[in-house]
Short mmCIF file of N, CA, C and O in Angstrom, two decimals:
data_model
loop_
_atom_site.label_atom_id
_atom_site.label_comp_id
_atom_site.label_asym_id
_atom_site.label_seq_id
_atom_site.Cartn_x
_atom_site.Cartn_y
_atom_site.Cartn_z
N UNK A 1 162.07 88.49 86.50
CA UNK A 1 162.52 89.85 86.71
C UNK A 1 161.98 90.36 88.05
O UNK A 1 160.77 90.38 88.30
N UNK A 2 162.85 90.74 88.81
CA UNK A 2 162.45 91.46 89.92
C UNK A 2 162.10 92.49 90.23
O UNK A 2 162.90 93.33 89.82
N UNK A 3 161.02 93.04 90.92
CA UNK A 3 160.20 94.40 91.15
C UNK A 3 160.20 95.10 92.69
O UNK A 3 159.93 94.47 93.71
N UNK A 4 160.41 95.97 92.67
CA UNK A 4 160.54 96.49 93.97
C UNK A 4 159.07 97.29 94.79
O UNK A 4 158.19 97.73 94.04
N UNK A 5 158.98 97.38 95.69
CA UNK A 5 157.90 98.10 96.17
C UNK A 5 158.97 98.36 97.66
O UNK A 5 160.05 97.91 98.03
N UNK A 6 157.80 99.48 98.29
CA UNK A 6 157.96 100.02 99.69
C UNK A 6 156.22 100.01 100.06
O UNK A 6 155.29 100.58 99.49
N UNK A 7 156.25 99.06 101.30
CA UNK A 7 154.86 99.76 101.98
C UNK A 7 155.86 99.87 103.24
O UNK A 7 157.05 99.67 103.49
N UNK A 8 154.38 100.45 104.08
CA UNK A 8 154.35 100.82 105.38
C UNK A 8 153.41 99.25 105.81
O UNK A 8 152.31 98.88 105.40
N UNK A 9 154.38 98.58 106.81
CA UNK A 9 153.63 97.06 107.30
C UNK A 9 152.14 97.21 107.70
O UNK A 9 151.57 96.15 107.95
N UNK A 10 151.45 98.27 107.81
CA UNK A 10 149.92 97.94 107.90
C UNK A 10 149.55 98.55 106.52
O UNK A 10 148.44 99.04 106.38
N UNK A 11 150.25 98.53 105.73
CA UNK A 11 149.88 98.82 104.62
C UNK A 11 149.64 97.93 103.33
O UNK A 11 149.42 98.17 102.14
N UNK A 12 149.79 96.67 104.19
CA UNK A 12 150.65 95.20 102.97
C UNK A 12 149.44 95.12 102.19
O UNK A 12 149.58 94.46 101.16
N UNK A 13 148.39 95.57 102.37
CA UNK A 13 146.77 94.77 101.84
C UNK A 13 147.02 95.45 100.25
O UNK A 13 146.39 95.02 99.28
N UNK A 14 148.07 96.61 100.12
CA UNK A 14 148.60 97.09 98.89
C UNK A 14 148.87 96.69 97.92
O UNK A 14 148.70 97.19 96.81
N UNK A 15 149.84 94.62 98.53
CA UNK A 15 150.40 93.97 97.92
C UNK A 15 149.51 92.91 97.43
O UNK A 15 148.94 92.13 98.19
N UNK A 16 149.41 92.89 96.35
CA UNK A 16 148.79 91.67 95.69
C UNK A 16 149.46 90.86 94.97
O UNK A 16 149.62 91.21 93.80
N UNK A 17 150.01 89.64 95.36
CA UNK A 17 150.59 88.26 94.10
C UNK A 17 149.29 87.53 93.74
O UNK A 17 148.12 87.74 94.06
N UNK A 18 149.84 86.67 93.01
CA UNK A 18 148.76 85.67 91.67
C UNK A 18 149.37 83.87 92.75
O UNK A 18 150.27 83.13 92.35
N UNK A 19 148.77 83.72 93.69
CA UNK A 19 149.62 82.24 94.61
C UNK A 19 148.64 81.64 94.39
O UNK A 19 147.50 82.04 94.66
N UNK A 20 149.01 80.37 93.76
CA UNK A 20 148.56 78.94 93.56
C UNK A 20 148.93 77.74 94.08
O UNK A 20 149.95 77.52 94.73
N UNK A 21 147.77 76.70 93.68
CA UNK A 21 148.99 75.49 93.92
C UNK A 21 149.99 75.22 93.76
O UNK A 21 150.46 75.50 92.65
N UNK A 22 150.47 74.86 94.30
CA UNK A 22 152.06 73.97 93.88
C UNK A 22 152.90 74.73 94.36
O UNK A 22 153.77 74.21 95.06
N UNK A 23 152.94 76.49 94.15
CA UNK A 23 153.78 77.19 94.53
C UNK A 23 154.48 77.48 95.90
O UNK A 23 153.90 77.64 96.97
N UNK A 24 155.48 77.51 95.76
CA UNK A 24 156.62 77.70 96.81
C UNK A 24 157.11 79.14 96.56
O UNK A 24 157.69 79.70 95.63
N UNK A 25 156.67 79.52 97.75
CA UNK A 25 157.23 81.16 97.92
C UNK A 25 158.06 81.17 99.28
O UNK A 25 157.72 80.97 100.45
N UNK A 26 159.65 81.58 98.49
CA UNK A 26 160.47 81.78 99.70
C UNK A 26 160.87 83.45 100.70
O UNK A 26 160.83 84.41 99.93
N UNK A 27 160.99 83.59 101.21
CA UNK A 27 161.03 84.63 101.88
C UNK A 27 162.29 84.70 102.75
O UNK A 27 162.52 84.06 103.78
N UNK A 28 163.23 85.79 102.01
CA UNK A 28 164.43 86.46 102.57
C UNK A 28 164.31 87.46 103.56
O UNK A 28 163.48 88.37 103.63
N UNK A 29 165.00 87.26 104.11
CA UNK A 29 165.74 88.95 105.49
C UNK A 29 165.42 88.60 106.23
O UNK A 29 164.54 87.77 106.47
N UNK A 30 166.58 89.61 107.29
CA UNK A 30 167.68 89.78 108.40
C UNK A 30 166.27 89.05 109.37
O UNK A 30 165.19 88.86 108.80
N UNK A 31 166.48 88.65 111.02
CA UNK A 31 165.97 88.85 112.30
C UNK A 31 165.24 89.89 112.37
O UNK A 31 165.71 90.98 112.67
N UNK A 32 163.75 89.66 112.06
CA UNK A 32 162.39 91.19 112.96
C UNK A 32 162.41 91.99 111.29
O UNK A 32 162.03 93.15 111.17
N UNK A 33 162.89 91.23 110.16
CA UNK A 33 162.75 92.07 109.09
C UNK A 33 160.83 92.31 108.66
O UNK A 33 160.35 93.25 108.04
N UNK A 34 160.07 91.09 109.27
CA UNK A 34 158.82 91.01 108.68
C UNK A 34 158.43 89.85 108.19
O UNK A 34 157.24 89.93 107.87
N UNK A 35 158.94 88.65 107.97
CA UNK A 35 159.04 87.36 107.25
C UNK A 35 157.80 87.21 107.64
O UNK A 35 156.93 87.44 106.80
N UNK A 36 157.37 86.76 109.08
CA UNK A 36 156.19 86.52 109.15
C UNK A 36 154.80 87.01 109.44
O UNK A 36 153.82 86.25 109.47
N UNK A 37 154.73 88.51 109.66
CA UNK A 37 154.13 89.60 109.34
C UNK A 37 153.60 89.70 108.13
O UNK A 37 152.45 90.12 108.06
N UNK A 38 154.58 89.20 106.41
CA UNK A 38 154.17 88.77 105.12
C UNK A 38 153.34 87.63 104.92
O UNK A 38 152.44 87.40 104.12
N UNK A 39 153.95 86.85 106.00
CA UNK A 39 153.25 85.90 105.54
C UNK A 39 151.79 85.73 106.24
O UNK A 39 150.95 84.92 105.87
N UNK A 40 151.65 86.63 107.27
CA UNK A 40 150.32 86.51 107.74
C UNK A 40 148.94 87.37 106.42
O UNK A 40 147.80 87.06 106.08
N UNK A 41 149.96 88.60 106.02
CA UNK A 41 149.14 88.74 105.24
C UNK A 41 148.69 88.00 104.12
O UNK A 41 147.51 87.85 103.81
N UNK A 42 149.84 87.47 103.40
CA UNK A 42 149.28 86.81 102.64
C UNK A 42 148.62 85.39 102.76
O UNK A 42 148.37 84.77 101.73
N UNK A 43 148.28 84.75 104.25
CA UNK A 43 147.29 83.62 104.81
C UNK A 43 145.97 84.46 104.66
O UNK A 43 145.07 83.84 104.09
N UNK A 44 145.72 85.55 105.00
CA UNK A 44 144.96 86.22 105.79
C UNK A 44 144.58 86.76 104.58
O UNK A 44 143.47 86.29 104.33
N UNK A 45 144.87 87.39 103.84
CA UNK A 45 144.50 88.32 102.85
C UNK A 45 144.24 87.94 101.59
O UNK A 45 143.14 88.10 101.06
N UNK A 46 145.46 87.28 100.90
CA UNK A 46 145.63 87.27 100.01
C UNK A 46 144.81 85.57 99.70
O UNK A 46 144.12 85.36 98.71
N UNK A 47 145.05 84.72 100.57
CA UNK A 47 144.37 82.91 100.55
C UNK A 47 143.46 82.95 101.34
O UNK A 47 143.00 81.89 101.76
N UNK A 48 142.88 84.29 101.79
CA UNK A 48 141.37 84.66 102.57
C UNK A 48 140.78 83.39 103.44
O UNK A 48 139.64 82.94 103.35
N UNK A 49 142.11 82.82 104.52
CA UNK A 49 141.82 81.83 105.58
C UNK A 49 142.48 82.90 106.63
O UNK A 49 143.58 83.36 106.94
N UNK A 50 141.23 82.97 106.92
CA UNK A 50 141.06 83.73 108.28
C UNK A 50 141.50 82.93 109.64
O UNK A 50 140.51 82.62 110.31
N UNK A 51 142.87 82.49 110.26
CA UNK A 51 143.25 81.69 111.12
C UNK A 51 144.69 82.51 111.33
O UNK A 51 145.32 82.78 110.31
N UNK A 52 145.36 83.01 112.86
CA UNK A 52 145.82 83.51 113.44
C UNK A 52 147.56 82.66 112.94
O UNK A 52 147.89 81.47 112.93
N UNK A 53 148.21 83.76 112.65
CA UNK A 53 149.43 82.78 111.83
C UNK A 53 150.38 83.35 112.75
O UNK A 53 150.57 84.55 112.98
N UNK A 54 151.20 81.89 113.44
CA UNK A 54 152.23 82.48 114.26
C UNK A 54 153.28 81.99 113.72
O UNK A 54 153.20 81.04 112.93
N UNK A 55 154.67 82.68 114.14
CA UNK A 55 155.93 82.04 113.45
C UNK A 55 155.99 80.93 113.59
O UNK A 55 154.97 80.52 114.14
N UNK A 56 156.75 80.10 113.35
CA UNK A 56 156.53 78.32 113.29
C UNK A 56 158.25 77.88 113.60
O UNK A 56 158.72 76.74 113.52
N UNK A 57 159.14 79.41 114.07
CA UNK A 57 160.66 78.99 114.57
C UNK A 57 160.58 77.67 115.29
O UNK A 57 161.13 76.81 114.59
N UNK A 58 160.06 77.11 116.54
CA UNK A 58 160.39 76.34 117.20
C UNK A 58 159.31 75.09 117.27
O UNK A 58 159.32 74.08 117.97
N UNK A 59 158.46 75.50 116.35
CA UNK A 59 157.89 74.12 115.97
C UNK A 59 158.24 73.91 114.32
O UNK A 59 157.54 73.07 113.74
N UNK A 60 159.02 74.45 113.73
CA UNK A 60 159.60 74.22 112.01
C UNK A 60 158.20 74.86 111.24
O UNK A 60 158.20 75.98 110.73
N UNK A 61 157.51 74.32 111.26
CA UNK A 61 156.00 74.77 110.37
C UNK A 61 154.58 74.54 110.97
O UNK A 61 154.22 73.73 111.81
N UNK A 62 153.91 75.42 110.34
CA UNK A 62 151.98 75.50 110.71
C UNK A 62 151.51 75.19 109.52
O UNK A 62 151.77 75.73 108.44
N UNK A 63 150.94 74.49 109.71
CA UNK A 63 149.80 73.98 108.78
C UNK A 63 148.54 74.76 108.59
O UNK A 63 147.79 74.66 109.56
N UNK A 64 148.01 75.62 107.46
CA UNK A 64 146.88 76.18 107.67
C UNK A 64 146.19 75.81 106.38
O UNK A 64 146.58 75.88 105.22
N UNK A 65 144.74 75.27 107.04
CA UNK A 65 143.78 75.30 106.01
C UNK A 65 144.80 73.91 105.85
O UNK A 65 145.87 73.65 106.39
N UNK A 66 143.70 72.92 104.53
CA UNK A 66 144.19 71.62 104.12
C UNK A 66 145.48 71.79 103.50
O UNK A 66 146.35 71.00 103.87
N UNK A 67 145.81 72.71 102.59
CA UNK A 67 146.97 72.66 101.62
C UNK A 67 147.94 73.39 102.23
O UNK A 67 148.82 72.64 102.66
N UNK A 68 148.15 74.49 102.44
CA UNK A 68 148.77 75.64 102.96
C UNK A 68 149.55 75.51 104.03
O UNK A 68 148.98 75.29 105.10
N UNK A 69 151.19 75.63 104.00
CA UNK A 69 152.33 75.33 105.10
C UNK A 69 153.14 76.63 104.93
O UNK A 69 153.39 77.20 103.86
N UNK A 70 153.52 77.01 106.15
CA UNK A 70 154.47 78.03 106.63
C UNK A 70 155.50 77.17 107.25
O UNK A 70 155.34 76.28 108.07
N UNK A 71 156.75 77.68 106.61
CA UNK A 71 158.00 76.83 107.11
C UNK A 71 159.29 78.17 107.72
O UNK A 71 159.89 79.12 107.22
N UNK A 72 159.20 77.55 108.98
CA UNK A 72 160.67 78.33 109.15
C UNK A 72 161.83 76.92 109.52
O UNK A 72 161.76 75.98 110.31
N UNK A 73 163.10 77.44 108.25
CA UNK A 73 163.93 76.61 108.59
C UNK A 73 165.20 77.15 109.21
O UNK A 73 166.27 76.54 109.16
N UNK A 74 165.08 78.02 109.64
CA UNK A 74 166.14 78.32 110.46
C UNK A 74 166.90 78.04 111.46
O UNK A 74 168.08 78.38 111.62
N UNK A 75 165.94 77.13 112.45
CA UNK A 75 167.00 76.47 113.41
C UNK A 75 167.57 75.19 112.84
O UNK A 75 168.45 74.54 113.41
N UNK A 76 166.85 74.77 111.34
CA UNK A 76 167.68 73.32 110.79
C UNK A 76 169.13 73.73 110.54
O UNK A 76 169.35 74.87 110.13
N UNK A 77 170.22 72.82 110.78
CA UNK A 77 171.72 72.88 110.71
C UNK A 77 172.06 72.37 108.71
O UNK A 77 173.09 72.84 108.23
N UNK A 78 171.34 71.64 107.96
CA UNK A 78 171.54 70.75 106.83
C UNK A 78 170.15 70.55 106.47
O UNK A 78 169.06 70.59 107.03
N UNK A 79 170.81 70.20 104.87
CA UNK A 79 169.83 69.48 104.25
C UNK A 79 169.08 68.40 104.78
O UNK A 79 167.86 68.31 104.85
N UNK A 80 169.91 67.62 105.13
CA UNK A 80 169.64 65.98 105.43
C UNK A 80 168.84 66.20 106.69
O UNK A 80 167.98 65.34 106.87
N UNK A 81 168.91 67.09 107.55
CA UNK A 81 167.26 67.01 108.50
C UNK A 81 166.36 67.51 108.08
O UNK A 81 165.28 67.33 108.65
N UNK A 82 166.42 68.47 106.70
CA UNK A 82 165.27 68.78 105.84
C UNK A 82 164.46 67.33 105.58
O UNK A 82 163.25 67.12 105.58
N UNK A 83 165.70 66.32 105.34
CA UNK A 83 164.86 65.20 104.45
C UNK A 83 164.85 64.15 105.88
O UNK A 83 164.38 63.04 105.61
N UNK A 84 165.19 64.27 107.01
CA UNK A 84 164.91 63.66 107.70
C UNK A 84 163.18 63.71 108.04
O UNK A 84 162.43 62.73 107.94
N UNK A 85 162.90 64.64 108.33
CA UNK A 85 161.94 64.63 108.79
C UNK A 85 160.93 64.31 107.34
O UNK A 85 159.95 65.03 107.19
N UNK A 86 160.99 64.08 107.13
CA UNK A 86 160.12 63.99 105.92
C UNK A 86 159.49 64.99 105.15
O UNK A 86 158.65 64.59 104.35
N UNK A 87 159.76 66.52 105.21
CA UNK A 87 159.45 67.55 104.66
C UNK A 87 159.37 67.78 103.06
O UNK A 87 158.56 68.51 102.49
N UNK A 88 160.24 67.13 102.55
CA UNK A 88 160.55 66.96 100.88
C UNK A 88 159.14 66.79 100.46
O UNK A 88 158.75 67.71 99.75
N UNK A 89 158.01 65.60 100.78
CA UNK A 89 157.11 65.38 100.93
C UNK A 89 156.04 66.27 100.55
O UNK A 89 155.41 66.17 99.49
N UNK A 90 155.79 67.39 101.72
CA UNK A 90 155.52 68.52 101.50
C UNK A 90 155.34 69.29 100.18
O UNK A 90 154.35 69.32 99.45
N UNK A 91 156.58 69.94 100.02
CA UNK A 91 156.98 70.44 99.17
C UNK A 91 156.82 69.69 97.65
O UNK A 91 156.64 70.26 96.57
N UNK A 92 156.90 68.80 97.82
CA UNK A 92 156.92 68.07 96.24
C UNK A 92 155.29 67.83 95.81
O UNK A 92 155.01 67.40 94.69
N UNK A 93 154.32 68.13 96.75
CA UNK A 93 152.91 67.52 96.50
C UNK A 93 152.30 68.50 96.08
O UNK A 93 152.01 69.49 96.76
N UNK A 94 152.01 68.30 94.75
CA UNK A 94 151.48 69.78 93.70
C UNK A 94 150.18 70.18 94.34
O UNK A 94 149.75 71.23 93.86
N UNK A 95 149.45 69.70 95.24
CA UNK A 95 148.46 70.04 95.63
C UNK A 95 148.27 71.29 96.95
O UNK A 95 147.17 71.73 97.29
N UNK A 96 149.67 71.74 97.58
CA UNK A 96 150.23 72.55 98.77
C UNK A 96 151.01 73.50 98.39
O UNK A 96 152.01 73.48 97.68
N UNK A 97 150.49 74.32 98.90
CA UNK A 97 151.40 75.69 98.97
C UNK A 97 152.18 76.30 99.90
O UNK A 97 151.56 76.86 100.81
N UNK A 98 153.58 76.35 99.92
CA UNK A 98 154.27 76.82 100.96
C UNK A 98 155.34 78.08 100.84
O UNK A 98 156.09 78.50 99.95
N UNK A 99 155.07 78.41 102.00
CA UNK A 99 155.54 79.44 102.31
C UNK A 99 156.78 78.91 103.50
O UNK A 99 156.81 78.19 104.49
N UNK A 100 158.17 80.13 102.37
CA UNK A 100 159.21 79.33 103.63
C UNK A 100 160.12 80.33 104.02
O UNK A 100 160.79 80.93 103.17
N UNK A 101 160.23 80.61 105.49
CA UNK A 101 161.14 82.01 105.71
C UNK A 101 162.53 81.03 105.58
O UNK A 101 162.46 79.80 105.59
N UNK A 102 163.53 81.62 105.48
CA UNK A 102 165.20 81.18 105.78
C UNK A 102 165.15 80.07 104.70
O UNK A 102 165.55 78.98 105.10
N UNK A 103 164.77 80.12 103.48
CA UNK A 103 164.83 78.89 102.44
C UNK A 103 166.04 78.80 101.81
O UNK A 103 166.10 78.14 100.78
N UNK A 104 167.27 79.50 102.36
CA UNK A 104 168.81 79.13 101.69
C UNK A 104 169.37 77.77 101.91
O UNK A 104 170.37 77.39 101.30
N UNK A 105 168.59 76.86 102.99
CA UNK A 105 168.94 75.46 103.19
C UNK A 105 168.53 74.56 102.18
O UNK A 105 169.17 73.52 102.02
N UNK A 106 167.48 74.83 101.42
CA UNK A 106 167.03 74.50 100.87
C UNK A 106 167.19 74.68 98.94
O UNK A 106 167.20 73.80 98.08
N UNK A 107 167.28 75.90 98.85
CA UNK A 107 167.50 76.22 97.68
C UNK A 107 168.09 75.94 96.45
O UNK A 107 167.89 76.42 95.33
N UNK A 108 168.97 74.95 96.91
CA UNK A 108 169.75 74.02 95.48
C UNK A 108 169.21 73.43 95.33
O UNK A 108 169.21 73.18 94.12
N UNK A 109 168.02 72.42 96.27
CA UNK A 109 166.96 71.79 95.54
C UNK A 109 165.78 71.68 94.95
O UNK A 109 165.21 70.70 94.47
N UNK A 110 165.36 73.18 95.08
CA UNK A 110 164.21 73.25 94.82
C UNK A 110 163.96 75.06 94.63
O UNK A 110 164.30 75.96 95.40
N UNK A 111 163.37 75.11 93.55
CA UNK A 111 163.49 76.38 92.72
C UNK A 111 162.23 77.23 93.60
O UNK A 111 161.39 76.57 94.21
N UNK A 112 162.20 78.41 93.62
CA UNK A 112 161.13 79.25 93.99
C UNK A 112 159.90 79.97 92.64
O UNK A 112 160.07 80.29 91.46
N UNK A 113 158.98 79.98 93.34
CA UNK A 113 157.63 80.65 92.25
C UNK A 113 157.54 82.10 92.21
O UNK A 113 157.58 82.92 91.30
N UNK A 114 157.38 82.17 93.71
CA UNK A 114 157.89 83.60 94.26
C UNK A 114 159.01 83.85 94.70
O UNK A 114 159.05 83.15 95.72
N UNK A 115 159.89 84.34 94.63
CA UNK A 115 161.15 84.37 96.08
C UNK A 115 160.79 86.42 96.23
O UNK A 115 160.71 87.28 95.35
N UNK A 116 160.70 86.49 97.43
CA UNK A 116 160.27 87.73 97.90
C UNK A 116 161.58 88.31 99.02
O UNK A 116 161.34 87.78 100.10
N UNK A 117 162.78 89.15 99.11
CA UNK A 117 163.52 89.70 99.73
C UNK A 117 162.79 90.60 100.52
O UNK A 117 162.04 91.38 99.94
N UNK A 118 162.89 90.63 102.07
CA UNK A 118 162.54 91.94 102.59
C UNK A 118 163.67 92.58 103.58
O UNK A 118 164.40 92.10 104.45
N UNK A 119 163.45 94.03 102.98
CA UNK A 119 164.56 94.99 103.59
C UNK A 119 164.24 96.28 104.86
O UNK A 119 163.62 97.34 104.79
N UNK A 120 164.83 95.75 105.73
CA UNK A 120 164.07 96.78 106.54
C UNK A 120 164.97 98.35 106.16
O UNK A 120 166.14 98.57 105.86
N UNK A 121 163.73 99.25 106.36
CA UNK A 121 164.69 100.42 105.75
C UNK A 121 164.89 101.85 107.39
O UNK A 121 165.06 101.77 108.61
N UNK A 122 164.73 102.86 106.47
CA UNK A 122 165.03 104.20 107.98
C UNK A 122 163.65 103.66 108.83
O UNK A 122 163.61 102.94 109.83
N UNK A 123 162.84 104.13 108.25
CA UNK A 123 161.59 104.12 109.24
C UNK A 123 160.93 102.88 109.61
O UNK A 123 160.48 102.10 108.77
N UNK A 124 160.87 102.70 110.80
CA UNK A 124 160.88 101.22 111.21
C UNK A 124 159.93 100.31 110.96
O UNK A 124 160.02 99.08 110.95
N UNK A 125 158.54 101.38 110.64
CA UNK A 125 156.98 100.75 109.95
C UNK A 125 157.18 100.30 108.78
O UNK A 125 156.20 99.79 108.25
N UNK A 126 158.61 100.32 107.90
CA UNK A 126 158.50 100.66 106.71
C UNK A 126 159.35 99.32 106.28
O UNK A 126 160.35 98.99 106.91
N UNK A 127 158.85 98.54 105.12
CA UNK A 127 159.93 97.78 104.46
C UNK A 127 160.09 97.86 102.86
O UNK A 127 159.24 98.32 102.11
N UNK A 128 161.22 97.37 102.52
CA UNK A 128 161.55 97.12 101.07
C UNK A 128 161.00 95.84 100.28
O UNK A 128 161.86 94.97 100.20
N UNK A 129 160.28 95.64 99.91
CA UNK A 129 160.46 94.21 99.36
C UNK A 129 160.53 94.32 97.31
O UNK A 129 159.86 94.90 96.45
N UNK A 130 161.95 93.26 97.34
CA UNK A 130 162.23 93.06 96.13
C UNK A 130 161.27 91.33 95.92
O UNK A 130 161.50 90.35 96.61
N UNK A 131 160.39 91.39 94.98
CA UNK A 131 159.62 90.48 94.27
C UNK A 131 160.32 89.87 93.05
O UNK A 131 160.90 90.54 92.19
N UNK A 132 160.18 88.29 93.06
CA UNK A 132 160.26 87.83 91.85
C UNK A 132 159.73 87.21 91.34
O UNK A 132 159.47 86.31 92.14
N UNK A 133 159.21 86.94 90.24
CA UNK A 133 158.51 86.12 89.97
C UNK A 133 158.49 85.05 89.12
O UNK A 133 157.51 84.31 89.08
#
């Protein structure tokens, strides 16, 4: 069931999830919605590894801390360079937790723990996010 909240983006420390191993949390919305702004907080905050999280567009993913991957798949065209590169890997090793902005390439194969929508709304500090869990 999905839950809604509104913060103000320096306000995220508001947001608290329950992220574990294994879990795959995907992350929806538009270009400059916040994808990785969330996800810094929750490196930073919420998995309390204090290490500077940059988007990972043009290198695909960052690795933080032993377990912990941030994936942007957005410049991938298909599945099949998902599994080219050997990423499946990743994802399948109950011991890692990832975080993945643009995960609609992905999504017929592999179910989400979290899937988190964010909506940018009037005020530009401000977002929507619909939670699921």
């Amino acid at each position: 069931m999905a839950s809604k909240y509104k913060f103000e983006l320096e306000k995220l420390k508001d947001l608290v999830l329950n992220i574990k191993t294994w879990d795959k949390i995907f992350l929806y919305g538009t270009l400059w919605s916040g994808k990785t702004t969330l996800t810094k907080h929750l490196i930073n905050n919420l998995l309390k590894i204090k290490k500077p999280v940059k988007s990972p567009t043009y290198v695909y993913y960052n690795k933080y801390w032993e377990n912990i991957y941030h994936f942007d798949l957005y410049r991938l065209k298909d599945y099949s360079e998902f599994i080219a590169i050997w990423w499946e890997e990743i994802l399948d090793n109950e011991n890692n937790i990832c975080i993945i902005e643009w995960p609609e390439l992905i999504e017929k194969y592999y179910n989400p723990d979290i899937s988190i929508k964010i909506n940018r709304t009037e005020n530009e500090n401000e977002r929507e996010f619909e939670i699921d869990i």
